[in-house]
């Protein structure tokens, strides 16, 4: 059975041989999305944990008790900040700034209605807007009503290493970003910022809840994810960061249904960890287990036991009636 996932298994064990022990630290304590989330799949990050572990990193929690006001651990390949509901403490902001000054890597995801993390994003040359983006033509049709227009997707990728796989496969891969906010550049940044994922044209910033473009709303191409690289350092490589305007883009809900979101998360993790030499697709023919809820299982059971025989009976009666008439 392992032949179906041989490519991923070889890569996983090869990485263990070539690399030492490194950790991905996921901040907590501020209402962030987490692998421990039980109620909302849009904030559950179990799939991200799997991707991190398969890429040969330890997945570690990083909260106040773990030293978020002291320092980022030395074995950190990156720190993930996944849509906090409350702002970080000033001491935590300083710890992250010091980590960036040492050439660290951050994966920052913001979310509409949650903290914008202005001081941290400003040090990356970026700022997050507050309003969601919407599009009347290119969106995920869930209820087929106007409310779906904020459930955006995009295959408009940049040429950066963090999205190179998606860029090469943009005709067959897209990233779903439901309830996403735009991320914009700020002047005066001495490093380099590169757009990773852009919206389709005629996407507007939804200032109210009517889901139609109003005169005070701007329809244009917006950038929804950026890569940021710090200025050159004499004592090591510059910092790296990726900022995305939607935490649910790396959630179980999205990565469970769309391979584009999986590839995006994997390549971002590899680029931030400076493993961009192995960025690319991992082939797997492993069968995906199909899981049903209890209600779905009951529907299938009763439909099979009663529905199919009833359908055959009705069809037989109709066929007999037609023959008698003829």
PDB file of C-alpha atoms in Angstrom:
ATOM      1  CA  UNK A   1       0.000   0.000   0.000  1.00  0.00           C
ATOM      2  CA  UNK A   2       2.998   2.307   0.504  1.00  0.00           C
ATOM      3  CA  UNK A   3       3.773   2.246  -3.248  1.00  0.00           C
ATOM      4  CA  UNK A   4       0.936   4.702  -3.803  1.00  0.00           C
ATOM      5  CA  UNK A   5       2.699   7.307  -1.656  1.00  0.00           C
ATOM      6  CA  UNK A   6       6.313   6.293  -2.367  1.00  0.00           C
ATOM      7  CA  UNK A   7       7.331   9.773  -3.545  1.00  0.00           C
ATOM      8  CA  UNK A   8       6.226  11.477  -0.329  1.00  0.00           C
ATOM      9  CA  UNK A   9       7.702   8.725   1.870  1.00  0.00           C
ATOM     10  CA  UNK A  10      11.118   8.903   0.169  1.00  0.00           C
ATOM     11  CA  UNK A  11      11.163  12.683   0.483  1.00  0.00           C
ATOM     12  CA  UNK A  12      10.109  12.556   4.136  1.00  0.00           C
ATOM     13  CA  UNK A  13      12.842  10.094   5.141  1.00  0.00           C
ATOM     14  CA  UNK A  14      15.459  11.798   2.977  1.00  0.00           C
ATOM     15  CA  UNK A  15      14.802  15.088   4.752  1.00  0.00           C
ATOM     16  CA  UNK A  16      15.264  13.380   8.103  1.00  0.00           C
ATOM     17  CA  UNK A  17      18.673  12.196   6.918  1.00  0.00           C
ATOM     18  CA  UNK A  18      19.820  15.534   5.510  1.00  0.00           C
ATOM     19  CA  UNK A  19      18.441  17.967   8.080  1.00  0.00           C
ATOM     20  CA  UNK A  20      18.809  18.257  11.817  1.00  0.00           C
ATOM     21  CA  UNK A  21      15.931  18.745  14.214  1.00  0.00           C
ATOM     22  CA  UNK A  22      14.005  21.936  13.508  1.00  0.00           C
ATOM     23  CA  UNK A  23      10.710  23.204  14.896  1.00  0.00           C
ATOM     24  CA  UNK A  24       7.787  25.259  13.693  1.00  0.00           C
ATOM     25  CA  UNK A  25       6.393  27.288  16.593  1.00  0.00           C
ATOM     26  CA  UNK A  26       2.688  28.197  16.421  1.00  0.00           C
ATOM     27  CA  UNK A  27       1.726  31.090  18.678  1.00  0.00           C
ATOM     28  CA  UNK A  28      -1.211  30.685  21.053  1.00  0.00           C
ATOM     29  CA  UNK A  29      -2.927  32.473  23.888  1.00  0.00           C
ATOM     30  CA  UNK A  30      -4.564  35.212  21.804  1.00  0.00           C
ATOM     31  CA  UNK A  31      -7.499  33.300  20.300  1.00  0.00           C
ATOM     32  CA  UNK A  32      -5.511  32.065  17.295  1.00  0.00           C
ATOM     33  CA  UNK A  33      -6.583  29.280  14.969  1.00  0.00           C
ATOM     34  CA  UNK A  34      -5.223  25.993  16.288  1.00  0.00           C
ATOM     35  CA  UNK A  35      -5.046  22.246  15.696  1.00  0.00           C
ATOM     36  CA  UNK A  36      -6.964  21.982  18.981  1.00  0.00           C
ATOM     37  CA  UNK A  37     -10.039  23.793  17.598  1.00  0.00           C
ATOM     38  CA  UNK A  38     -13.098  21.548  17.942  1.00  0.00           C
ATOM     39  CA  UNK A  39     -16.085  23.546  16.695  1.00  0.00           C
ATOM     40  CA  UNK A  40     -15.082  25.528  13.608  1.00  0.00           C
ATOM     41  CA  UNK A  41     -13.129  23.763  10.830  1.00  0.00           C
ATOM     42  CA  UNK A  42     -12.249  27.172   9.373  1.00  0.00           C
ATOM     43  CA  UNK A  43     -10.008  27.706  12.412  1.00  0.00           C
ATOM     44  CA  UNK A  44      -8.735  24.140  12.823  1.00  0.00           C
ATOM     45  CA  UNK A  45      -5.106  23.590  11.742  1.00  0.00           C
ATOM     46  CA  UNK A  46      -4.606  19.824  11.988  1.00  0.00           C
ATOM     47  CA  UNK A  47      -3.809  19.667   8.255  1.00  0.00           C
ATOM     48  CA  UNK A  48      -1.110  22.311   8.687  1.00  0.00           C
ATOM     49  CA  UNK A  49       0.401  20.282  11.519  1.00  0.00           C
ATOM     50  CA  UNK A  50       0.503  17.217   9.236  1.00  0.00           C
ATOM     51  CA  UNK A  51       2.205  19.188   6.453  1.00  0.00           C
ATOM     52  CA  UNK A  52       4.764  20.563   8.907  1.00  0.00           C
ATOM     53  CA  UNK A  53       5.541  17.149  10.365  1.00  0.00           C
ATOM     54  CA  UNK A  54       5.791  15.493   6.939  1.00  0.00           C
ATOM     55  CA  UNK A  55       8.304  18.176   5.964  1.00  0.00           C
ATOM     56  CA  UNK A  56      10.490  16.976   8.874  1.00  0.00           C
ATOM     57  CA  UNK A  57       9.701  19.704  11.391  1.00  0.00           C
ATOM     58  CA  UNK A  58       8.472  19.423  14.930  1.00  0.00           C
ATOM     59  CA  UNK A  59       5.163  21.195  15.459  1.00  0.00           C
ATOM     60  CA  UNK A  60       5.388  23.116  18.742  1.00  0.00           C
ATOM     61  CA  UNK A  61       2.955  25.388  20.552  1.00  0.00           C
ATOM     62  CA  UNK A  62       4.315  28.780  21.574  1.00  0.00           C
ATOM     63  CA  UNK A  63       2.311  30.609  24.242  1.00  0.00           C
ATOM     64  CA  UNK A  64       3.127  32.714  27.298  1.00  0.00           C
ATOM     65  CA  UNK A  65       4.129  29.653  29.313  1.00  0.00           C
ATOM     66  CA  UNK A  66       6.482  28.656  26.484  1.00  0.00           C
ATOM     67  CA  UNK A  67       8.392  31.943  26.568  1.00  0.00           C
ATOM     68  CA  UNK A  68       6.685  34.270  24.096  1.00  0.00           C
ATOM     69  CA  UNK A  69       7.823  37.229  26.231  1.00  0.00           C
ATOM     70  CA  UNK A  70      11.404  35.927  26.501  1.00  0.00           C
ATOM     71  CA  UNK A  71      12.726  34.800  23.112  1.00  0.00           C
ATOM     72  CA  UNK A  72      11.960  32.630  20.124  1.00  0.00           C
ATOM     73  CA  UNK A  73      13.745  29.279  20.657  1.00  0.00           C
ATOM     74  CA  UNK A  74      17.021  28.751  18.813  1.00  0.00           C
ATOM     75  CA  UNK A  75      15.742  25.692  16.925  1.00  0.00           C
ATOM     76  CA  UNK A  76      12.855  27.643  15.344  1.00  0.00           C
ATOM     77  CA  UNK A  77      12.614  27.241  11.582  1.00  0.00           C
ATOM     78  CA  UNK A  78       9.713  29.697  11.674  1.00  0.00           C
ATOM     79  CA  UNK A  79       6.936  31.111  13.847  1.00  0.00           C
ATOM     80  CA  UNK A  80       3.282  30.910  12.739  1.00  0.00           C
ATOM     81  CA  UNK A  81       0.824  33.594  13.869  1.00  0.00           C
ATOM     82  CA  UNK A  82      -2.601  32.375  12.796  1.00  0.00           C
ATOM     83  CA  UNK A  83      -5.295  35.030  13.022  1.00  0.00           C
ATOM     84  CA  UNK A  84      -5.185  36.135  16.677  1.00  0.00           C
ATOM     85  CA  UNK A  85      -8.415  37.517  18.102  1.00  0.00           C
ATOM     86  CA  UNK A  86      -6.515  39.658  20.624  1.00  0.00           C
ATOM     87  CA  UNK A  87      -3.392  41.710  20.097  1.00  0.00           C
ATOM     88  CA  UNK A  88      -0.016  40.431  21.185  1.00  0.00           C
ATOM     89  CA  UNK A  89       1.582  41.974  24.257  1.00  0.00           C
ATOM     90  CA  UNK A  90       4.268  44.640  23.697  1.00  0.00           C
ATOM     91  CA  UNK A  91       6.865  42.202  25.028  1.00  0.00           C
ATOM     92  CA  UNK A  92       5.763  39.606  22.472  1.00  0.00           C
ATOM     93  CA  UNK A  93       6.017  42.122  19.648  1.00  0.00           C
ATOM     94  CA  UNK A  94       9.575  42.895  20.770  1.00  0.00           C
ATOM     95  CA  UNK A  95      10.488  39.196  20.896  1.00  0.00           C
ATOM     96  CA  UNK A  96       9.282  38.768  17.301  1.00  0.00           C
ATOM     97  CA  UNK A  97      11.120  41.910  16.174  1.00  0.00           C
ATOM     98  CA  UNK A  98      14.330  40.583  17.733  1.00  0.00           C
ATOM     99  CA  UNK A  99      13.734  37.243  15.993  1.00  0.00           C
ATOM    100  CA  UNK A 100      13.388  39.011  12.642  1.00  0.00           C
ATOM    101  CA  UNK A 101      16.574  40.973  13.324  1.00  0.00           C
ATOM    102  CA  UNK A 102      18.374  37.621  13.707  1.00  0.00           C
ATOM    103  CA  UNK A 103      17.115  36.493  10.300  1.00  0.00           C
ATOM    104  CA  UNK A 104      14.039  34.574  11.489  1.00  0.00           C
ATOM    105  CA  UNK A 105      10.985  33.553   9.484  1.00  0.00           C
ATOM    106  CA  UNK A 106       7.323  34.396  10.130  1.00  0.00           C
ATOM    107  CA  UNK A 107       4.110  33.016   8.647  1.00  0.00           C
ATOM    108  CA  UNK A 108       1.463  35.613   9.506  1.00  0.00           C
ATOM    109  CA  UNK A 109      -2.231  35.203   8.767  1.00  0.00           C
ATOM    110  CA  UNK A 110      -4.783  37.903   9.529  1.00  0.00           C
ATOM    111  CA  UNK A 111      -8.554  37.631   9.440  1.00  0.00           C
ATOM    112  CA  UNK A 112     -11.485  40.064   9.016  1.00  0.00           C
ATOM    113  CA  UNK A 113     -12.751  41.254  12.387  1.00  0.00           C
ATOM    114  CA  UNK A 114      -9.595  40.113  14.168  1.00  0.00           C
ATOM    115  CA  UNK A 115      -6.304  41.783  15.033  1.00  0.00           C
ATOM    116  CA  UNK A 116      -4.511  43.494  12.154  1.00  0.00           C
ATOM    117  CA  UNK A 117      -1.111  43.192  13.875  1.00  0.00           C
ATOM    118  CA  UNK A 118      -0.125  46.649  12.605  1.00  0.00           C
ATOM    119  CA  UNK A 119       3.258  46.993  14.392  1.00  0.00           C
ATOM    120  CA  UNK A 120       4.432  43.568  13.256  1.00  0.00           C
ATOM    121  CA  UNK A 121       3.225  43.932   9.664  1.00  0.00           C
ATOM    122  CA  UNK A 122       4.742  47.417   9.428  1.00  0.00           C
ATOM    123  CA  UNK A 123       8.168  45.918  10.123  1.00  0.00           C
ATOM    124  CA  UNK A 124       7.514  43.627   7.125  1.00  0.00           C
ATOM    125  CA  UNK A 125       6.624  46.557   4.864  1.00  0.00           C
ATOM    126  CA  UNK A 126       2.919  45.689   4.830  1.00  0.00           C
ATOM    127  CA  UNK A 127      -0.455  46.628   6.310  1.00  0.00           C
ATOM    128  CA  UNK A 128      -3.750  44.730   6.428  1.00  0.00           C
ATOM    129  CA  UNK A 129      -7.076  46.326   5.524  1.00  0.00           C
ATOM    130  CA  UNK A 130     -10.159  45.616   7.626  1.00  0.00           C
ATOM    131  CA  UNK A 131     -12.889  44.994   5.032  1.00  0.00           C
ATOM    132  CA  UNK A 132     -13.457  41.709   3.206  1.00  0.00           C
ATOM    133  CA  UNK A 133     -13.028  41.419  -0.539  1.00  0.00           C
ATOM    134  CA  UNK A 134     -15.866  40.307  -2.834  1.00  0.00           C
ATOM    135  CA  UNK A 135     -16.341  39.410  -6.482  1.00  0.00           C
ATOM    136  CA  UNK A 136     -19.589  38.958  -8.409  1.00  0.00           C
ATOM    137  CA  UNK A 137     -18.202  36.516 -10.992  1.00  0.00           C
ATOM    138  CA  UNK A 138     -15.295  34.539  -9.528  1.00  0.00           C
ATOM    139  CA  UNK A 139     -16.204  32.991  -6.210  1.00  0.00           C
ATOM    140  CA  UNK A 140     -17.038  29.631  -4.668  1.00  0.00           C
ATOM    141  CA  UNK A 141     -20.748  28.991  -5.204  1.00  0.00           C
ATOM    142  CA  UNK A 142     -21.976  27.423  -1.982  1.00  0.00           C
ATOM    143  CA  UNK A 143     -25.532  28.694  -1.471  1.00  0.00           C
ATOM    144  CA  UNK A 144     -25.647  30.363  -4.920  1.00  0.00           C
ATOM    145  CA  UNK A 145     -26.765  33.579  -3.269  1.00  0.00           C
ATOM    146  CA  UNK A 146     -25.075  36.994  -2.981  1.00  0.00           C
ATOM    147  CA  UNK A 147     -23.581  35.997   0.377  1.00  0.00           C
ATOM    148  CA  UNK A 148     -21.190  33.645  -1.468  1.00  0.00           C
ATOM    149  CA  UNK A 149     -19.444  36.543  -3.206  1.00  0.00           C
ATOM    150  CA  UNK A 150     -16.879  36.837  -0.380  1.00  0.00           C
ATOM    151  CA  UNK A 151     -15.820  33.184  -0.814  1.00  0.00           C
ATOM    152  CA  UNK A 152     -13.023  33.994  -3.206  1.00  0.00           C
ATOM    153  CA  UNK A 153     -10.555  31.830  -5.075  1.00  0.00           C
ATOM    154  CA  UNK A 154      -7.626  32.742  -7.292  1.00  0.00           C
ATOM    155  CA  UNK A 155      -5.124  31.205  -9.696  1.00  0.00           C
ATOM    156  CA  UNK A 156      -3.349  34.514 -10.255  1.00  0.00           C
ATOM    157  CA  UNK A 157       0.048  33.779  -8.705  1.00  0.00           C
ATOM    158  CA  UNK A 158       3.310  35.673  -8.700  1.00  0.00           C
ATOM    159  CA  UNK A 159       6.703  34.352  -9.799  1.00  0.00           C
ATOM    160  CA  UNK A 160       8.115  34.027  -6.277  1.00  0.00           C
ATOM    161  CA  UNK A 161       9.656  30.752  -5.034  1.00  0.00           C
ATOM    162  CA  UNK A 162       6.908  30.404  -2.425  1.00  0.00           C
ATOM    163  CA  UNK A 163       4.287  29.939  -5.155  1.00  0.00           C
ATOM    164  CA  UNK A 164       6.398  28.530  -7.987  1.00  0.00           C
ATOM    165  CA  UNK A 165       4.515  25.209  -8.078  1.00  0.00           C
ATOM    166  CA  UNK A 166       1.145  26.944  -8.152  1.00  0.00           C
ATOM    167  CA  UNK A 167       2.334  29.391 -10.794  1.00  0.00           C
ATOM    168  CA  UNK A 168       3.442  26.552 -13.090  1.00  0.00           C
ATOM    169  CA  UNK A 169       0.116  24.774 -12.575  1.00  0.00           C
ATOM    170  CA  UNK A 170      -2.214  27.771 -12.533  1.00  0.00           C
ATOM    171  CA  UNK A 171      -4.507  26.239 -15.162  1.00  0.00           C
ATOM    172  CA  UNK A 172      -5.309  23.330 -12.851  1.00  0.00           C
ATOM    173  CA  UNK A 173      -4.674  24.711  -9.351  1.00  0.00           C
ATOM    174  CA  UNK A 174      -6.217  27.577  -7.422  1.00  0.00           C
ATOM    175  CA  UNK A 175      -6.221  28.734  -3.824  1.00  0.00           C
ATOM    176  CA  UNK A 176      -9.515  29.272  -1.991  1.00  0.00           C
ATOM    177  CA  UNK A 177      -9.537  32.301   0.324  1.00  0.00           C
ATOM    178  CA  UNK A 178     -12.943  32.697   1.959  1.00  0.00           C
ATOM    179  CA  UNK A 179     -13.461  36.000   3.791  1.00  0.00           C
ATOM    180  CA  UNK A 180     -10.093  37.448   2.810  1.00  0.00           C
ATOM    181  CA  UNK A 181      -8.791  40.962   3.416  1.00  0.00           C
ATOM    182  CA  UNK A 182      -6.388  42.817   1.158  1.00  0.00           C
ATOM    183  CA  UNK A 183      -2.765  43.311   2.198  1.00  0.00           C
ATOM    184  CA  UNK A 184      -0.982  46.441   0.975  1.00  0.00           C
ATOM    185  CA  UNK A 185       2.566  47.797   0.856  1.00  0.00           C
ATOM    186  CA  UNK A 186       3.664  50.620   3.134  1.00  0.00           C
ATOM    187  CA  UNK A 187       6.236  53.231   2.064  1.00  0.00           C
ATOM    188  CA  UNK A 188       9.713  53.388   3.519  1.00  0.00           C
ATOM    189  CA  UNK A 189      10.425  49.659   3.808  1.00  0.00           C
ATOM    190  CA  UNK A 190      14.096  48.922   3.124  1.00  0.00           C
ATOM    191  CA  UNK A 191      13.594  45.241   2.329  1.00  0.00           C
ATOM    192  CA  UNK A 192      11.721  43.594  -0.517  1.00  0.00           C
ATOM    193  CA  UNK A 193       8.059  42.634  -0.815  1.00  0.00           C
ATOM    194  CA  UNK A 194       6.636  40.429  -3.569  1.00  0.00           C
ATOM    195  CA  UNK A 195       2.992  39.711  -4.387  1.00  0.00           C
ATOM    196  CA  UNK A 196       2.131  36.003  -4.128  1.00  0.00           C
ATOM    197  CA  UNK A 197      -1.623  35.790  -4.751  1.00  0.00           C
ATOM    198  CA  UNK A 198      -3.775  38.433  -6.430  1.00  0.00           C
ATOM    199  CA  UNK A 199      -7.526  38.659  -6.851  1.00  0.00           C
ATOM    200  CA  UNK A 200      -9.375  38.646 -10.141  1.00  0.00           C
ATOM    201  CA  UNK A 201     -10.224  42.053 -11.650  1.00  0.00           C
ATOM    202  CA  UNK A 202     -13.451  43.711 -10.547  1.00  0.00           C
ATOM    203  CA  UNK A 203     -12.963  42.541  -6.968  1.00  0.00           C
ATOM    204  CA  UNK A 204     -14.151  45.182  -4.544  1.00  0.00           C
ATOM    205  CA  UNK A 205     -13.589  45.987  -0.880  1.00  0.00           C
ATOM    206  CA  UNK A 206     -16.905  45.212   0.826  1.00  0.00           C
ATOM    207  CA  UNK A 207     -17.545  48.133   3.199  1.00  0.00           C
ATOM    208  CA  UNK A 208     -21.028  46.899   4.132  1.00  0.00           C
ATOM    209  CA  UNK A 209     -22.890  43.600   3.927  1.00  0.00           C
ATOM    210  CA  UNK A 210     -24.966  44.002   0.750  1.00  0.00           C
ATOM    211  CA  UNK A 211     -22.421  42.033  -1.367  1.00  0.00           C
ATOM    212  CA  UNK A 212     -22.711  44.379  -4.362  1.00  0.00           C
ATOM    213  CA  UNK A 213     -20.174  47.006  -5.480  1.00  0.00           C
ATOM    214  CA  UNK A 214     -21.209  50.437  -4.242  1.00  0.00           C
ATOM    215  CA  UNK A 215     -19.869  53.837  -5.405  1.00  0.00           C
ATOM    216  CA  UNK A 216     -17.629  54.188  -2.331  1.00  0.00           C
ATOM    217  CA  UNK A 217     -16.103  50.725  -2.869  1.00  0.00           C
ATOM    218  CA  UNK A 218     -13.110  50.221  -5.157  1.00  0.00           C
ATOM    219  CA  UNK A 219     -13.181  47.495  -7.823  1.00  0.00           C
ATOM    220  CA  UNK A 220      -9.682  46.456  -8.868  1.00  0.00           C
ATOM    221  CA  UNK A 221      -7.032  43.735  -8.544  1.00  0.00           C
ATOM    222  CA  UNK A 222      -6.089  43.338  -4.880  1.00  0.00           C
ATOM    223  CA  UNK A 223      -3.137  41.465  -3.391  1.00  0.00           C
ATOM    224  CA  UNK A 224      -4.173  38.860  -0.833  1.00  0.00           C
ATOM    225  CA  UNK A 225      -0.779  37.339   0.056  1.00  0.00           C
ATOM    226  CA  UNK A 226       2.763  38.721   0.074  1.00  0.00           C
ATOM    227  CA  UNK A 227       6.306  37.543   0.696  1.00  0.00           C
ATOM    228  CA  UNK A 228       8.586  39.916   2.591  1.00  0.00           C
ATOM    229  CA  UNK A 229      12.370  39.720   2.802  1.00  0.00           C
ATOM    230  CA  UNK A 230      14.424  41.908   5.094  1.00  0.00           C
ATOM    231  CA  UNK A 231      17.416  44.062   4.208  1.00  0.00           C
ATOM    232  CA  UNK A 232      20.773  42.373   3.832  1.00  0.00           C
ATOM    233  CA  UNK A 233      22.681  41.508   7.021  1.00  0.00           C
ATOM    234  CA  UNK A 234      26.417  41.168   7.544  1.00  0.00           C
ATOM    235  CA  UNK A 235      26.090  38.351  10.083  1.00  0.00           C
ATOM    236  CA  UNK A 236      23.599  36.103   8.319  1.00  0.00           C
ATOM    237  CA  UNK A 237      20.699  35.872   5.879  1.00  0.00           C
ATOM    238  CA  UNK A 238      17.853  38.435   6.034  1.00  0.00           C
ATOM    239  CA  UNK A 239      14.505  37.575   7.566  1.00  0.00           C
ATOM    240  CA  UNK A 240      11.698  36.008   5.575  1.00  0.00           C
ATOM    241  CA  UNK A 241       7.965  36.360   6.051  1.00  0.00           C
ATOM    242  CA  UNK A 242       4.722  35.472   4.296  1.00  0.00           C
ATOM    243  CA  UNK A 243       1.556  37.415   5.093  1.00  0.00           C
ATOM    244  CA  UNK A 244      -1.892  36.159   4.038  1.00  0.00           C
ATOM    245  CA  UNK A 245      -5.194  37.969   4.480  1.00  0.00           C
ATOM    246  CA  UNK A 246      -7.166  34.864   5.465  1.00  0.00           C
ATOM    247  CA  UNK A 247      -6.313  32.320   8.174  1.00  0.00           C
ATOM    248  CA  UNK A 248      -8.936  29.861   6.930  1.00  0.00           C
ATOM    249  CA  UNK A 249      -6.932  29.394   3.709  1.00  0.00           C
ATOM    250  CA  UNK A 250      -4.702  26.949   5.632  1.00  0.00           C
ATOM    251  CA  UNK A 251      -7.509  25.440   7.716  1.00  0.00           C
ATOM    252  CA  UNK A 252      -8.752  21.852   7.639  1.00  0.00           C
ATOM    253  CA  UNK A 253     -11.912  23.030   5.885  1.00  0.00           C
ATOM    254  CA  UNK A 254     -10.004  24.396   2.880  1.00  0.00           C
ATOM    255  CA  UNK A 255      -7.046  22.024   2.707  1.00  0.00           C
ATOM    256  CA  UNK A 256      -9.420  19.088   3.052  1.00  0.00           C
ATOM    257  CA  UNK A 257     -11.188  19.950  -0.199  1.00  0.00           C
ATOM    258  CA  UNK A 258      -8.604  21.720  -2.352  1.00  0.00           C
ATOM    259  CA  UNK A 259      -5.128  20.546  -3.330  1.00  0.00           C
ATOM    260  CA  UNK A 260      -4.149  24.110  -4.232  1.00  0.00           C
ATOM    261  CA  UNK A 261      -4.399  25.198  -0.599  1.00  0.00           C
ATOM    262  CA  UNK A 262      -2.318  22.192   0.446  1.00  0.00           C
ATOM    263  CA  UNK A 263       0.386  23.027  -2.094  1.00  0.00           C
ATOM    264  CA  UNK A 264       0.369  26.681  -1.053  1.00  0.00           C
ATOM    265  CA  UNK A 265       0.874  25.818   2.631  1.00  0.00           C
ATOM    266  CA  UNK A 266       3.601  23.268   1.833  1.00  0.00           C
ATOM    267  CA  UNK A 267       5.621  25.555  -0.438  1.00  0.00           C
ATOM    268  CA  UNK A 268       5.301  28.520   1.938  1.00  0.00           C
ATOM    269  CA  UNK A 269       6.578  26.387   4.826  1.00  0.00           C
ATOM    270  CA  UNK A 270       9.504  25.166   2.728  1.00  0.00           C
ATOM    271  CA  UNK A 271      10.430  28.656   1.528  1.00  0.00           C
ATOM    272  CA  UNK A 272      10.258  30.129   5.016  1.00  0.00           C
ATOM    273  CA  UNK A 273      12.467  27.303   6.276  1.00  0.00           C
ATOM    274  CA  UNK A 274      14.907  28.045   3.409  1.00  0.00           C
ATOM    275  CA  UNK A 275      14.209  24.665   1.811  1.00  0.00           C
ATOM    276  CA  UNK A 276      13.087  26.196  -1.493  1.00  0.00           C
ATOM    277  CA  UNK A 277      15.406  23.847  -3.388  1.00  0.00           C
ATOM    278  CA  UNK A 278      12.863  21.064  -2.788  1.00  0.00           C
ATOM    279  CA  UNK A 279       9.749  23.126  -3.449  1.00  0.00           C
ATOM    280  CA  UNK A 280       7.460  21.268  -5.840  1.00  0.00           C
ATOM    281  CA  UNK A 281       4.701  18.730  -6.151  1.00  0.00           C
ATOM    282  CA  UNK A 282       4.808  15.494  -4.202  1.00  0.00           C
ATOM    283  CA  UNK A 283       3.106  12.710  -6.152  1.00  0.00           C
ATOM    284  CA  UNK A 284       0.720  10.465  -4.263  1.00  0.00           C
ATOM    285  CA  UNK A 285      -1.862   7.961  -5.465  1.00  0.00           C
ATOM    286  CA  UNK A 286      -2.965   7.071  -1.944  1.00  0.00           C
ATOM    287  CA  UNK A 287      -6.691   6.496  -1.642  1.00  0.00           C
ATOM    288  CA  UNK A 288      -8.402   9.184   0.396  1.00  0.00           C
ATOM    289  CA  UNK A 289     -10.681   7.831   3.091  1.00  0.00           C
ATOM    290  CA  UNK A 290     -14.246   8.985   2.592  1.00  0.00           C
ATOM    291  CA  UNK A 291     -15.866   9.927   5.890  1.00  0.00           C
ATOM    292  CA  UNK A 292     -19.588  10.485   6.402  1.00  0.00           C
ATOM    293  CA  UNK A 293     -21.514  11.961   9.281  1.00  0.00           C
ATOM    294  CA  UNK A 294     -23.982   9.756  11.150  1.00  0.00           C
ATOM    295  CA  UNK A 295     -26.872  11.452   9.367  1.00  0.00           C
ATOM    296  CA  UNK A 296     -25.276  10.774   5.960  1.00  0.00           C
ATOM    297  CA  UNK A 297     -24.711   7.115   6.867  1.00  0.00           C
ATOM    298  CA  UNK A 298     -28.372   6.805   7.870  1.00  0.00           C
ATOM    299  CA  UNK A 299     -29.471   8.401   4.605  1.00  0.00           C
ATOM    300  CA  UNK A 300     -27.358   5.970   2.578  1.00  0.00           C
ATOM    301  CA  UNK A 301     -28.627   2.998   4.603  1.00  0.00           C
ATOM    302  CA  UNK A 302     -32.334   3.781   4.295  1.00  0.00           C
ATOM    303  CA  UNK A 303     -31.914   4.885   0.691  1.00  0.00           C
ATOM    304  CA  UNK A 304     -30.296   1.541  -0.175  1.00  0.00           C
ATOM    305  CA  UNK A 305     -32.702  -0.640   1.842  1.00  0.00           C
ATOM    306  CA  UNK A 306     -35.961   1.091   0.935  1.00  0.00           C
ATOM    307  CA  UNK A 307     -35.294   3.655  -1.776  1.00  0.00           C
ATOM    308  CA  UNK A 308     -33.752   1.389  -4.433  1.00  0.00           C
ATOM    309  CA  UNK A 309     -36.409  -1.393  -4.155  1.00  0.00           C
ATOM    310  CA  UNK A 310     -39.140   1.260  -4.245  1.00  0.00           C
ATOM    311  CA  UNK A 311     -37.602   2.779  -7.346  1.00  0.00           C
ATOM    312  CA  UNK A 312     -37.505  -0.638  -9.048  1.00  0.00           C
ATOM    313  CA  UNK A 313     -41.119  -1.316  -8.044  1.00  0.00           C
ATOM    314  CA  UNK A 314     -42.334   2.016  -9.416  1.00  0.00           C
ATOM    315  CA  UNK A 315     -40.366   1.457 -12.620  1.00  0.00           C
ATOM    316  CA  UNK A 316     -41.841  -2.031 -13.023  1.00  0.00           C
ATOM    317  CA  UNK A 317     -45.405  -0.766 -12.528  1.00  0.00           C
ATOM    318  CA  UNK A 318     -44.838   2.005 -15.072  1.00  0.00           C
ATOM    319  CA  UNK A 319     -43.354  -0.419 -17.596  1.00  0.00           C
ATOM    320  CA  UNK A 320     -46.245  -2.910 -17.143  1.00  0.00           C
ATOM    321  CA  UNK A 321     -48.839  -0.161 -17.506  1.00  0.00           C
ATOM    322  CA  UNK A 322     -47.239   1.083 -20.726  1.00  0.00           C
ATOM    323  CA  UNK A 323     -47.203  -2.423 -22.196  1.00  0.00           C
ATOM    324  CA  UNK A 324     -50.890  -2.965 -21.399  1.00  0.00           C
ATOM    325  CA  UNK A 325     -51.790   0.309 -23.077  1.00  0.00           C
ATOM    326  CA  UNK A 326     -49.848  -0.621 -26.168  1.00  0.00           C
TER     327      UNK A 326
END
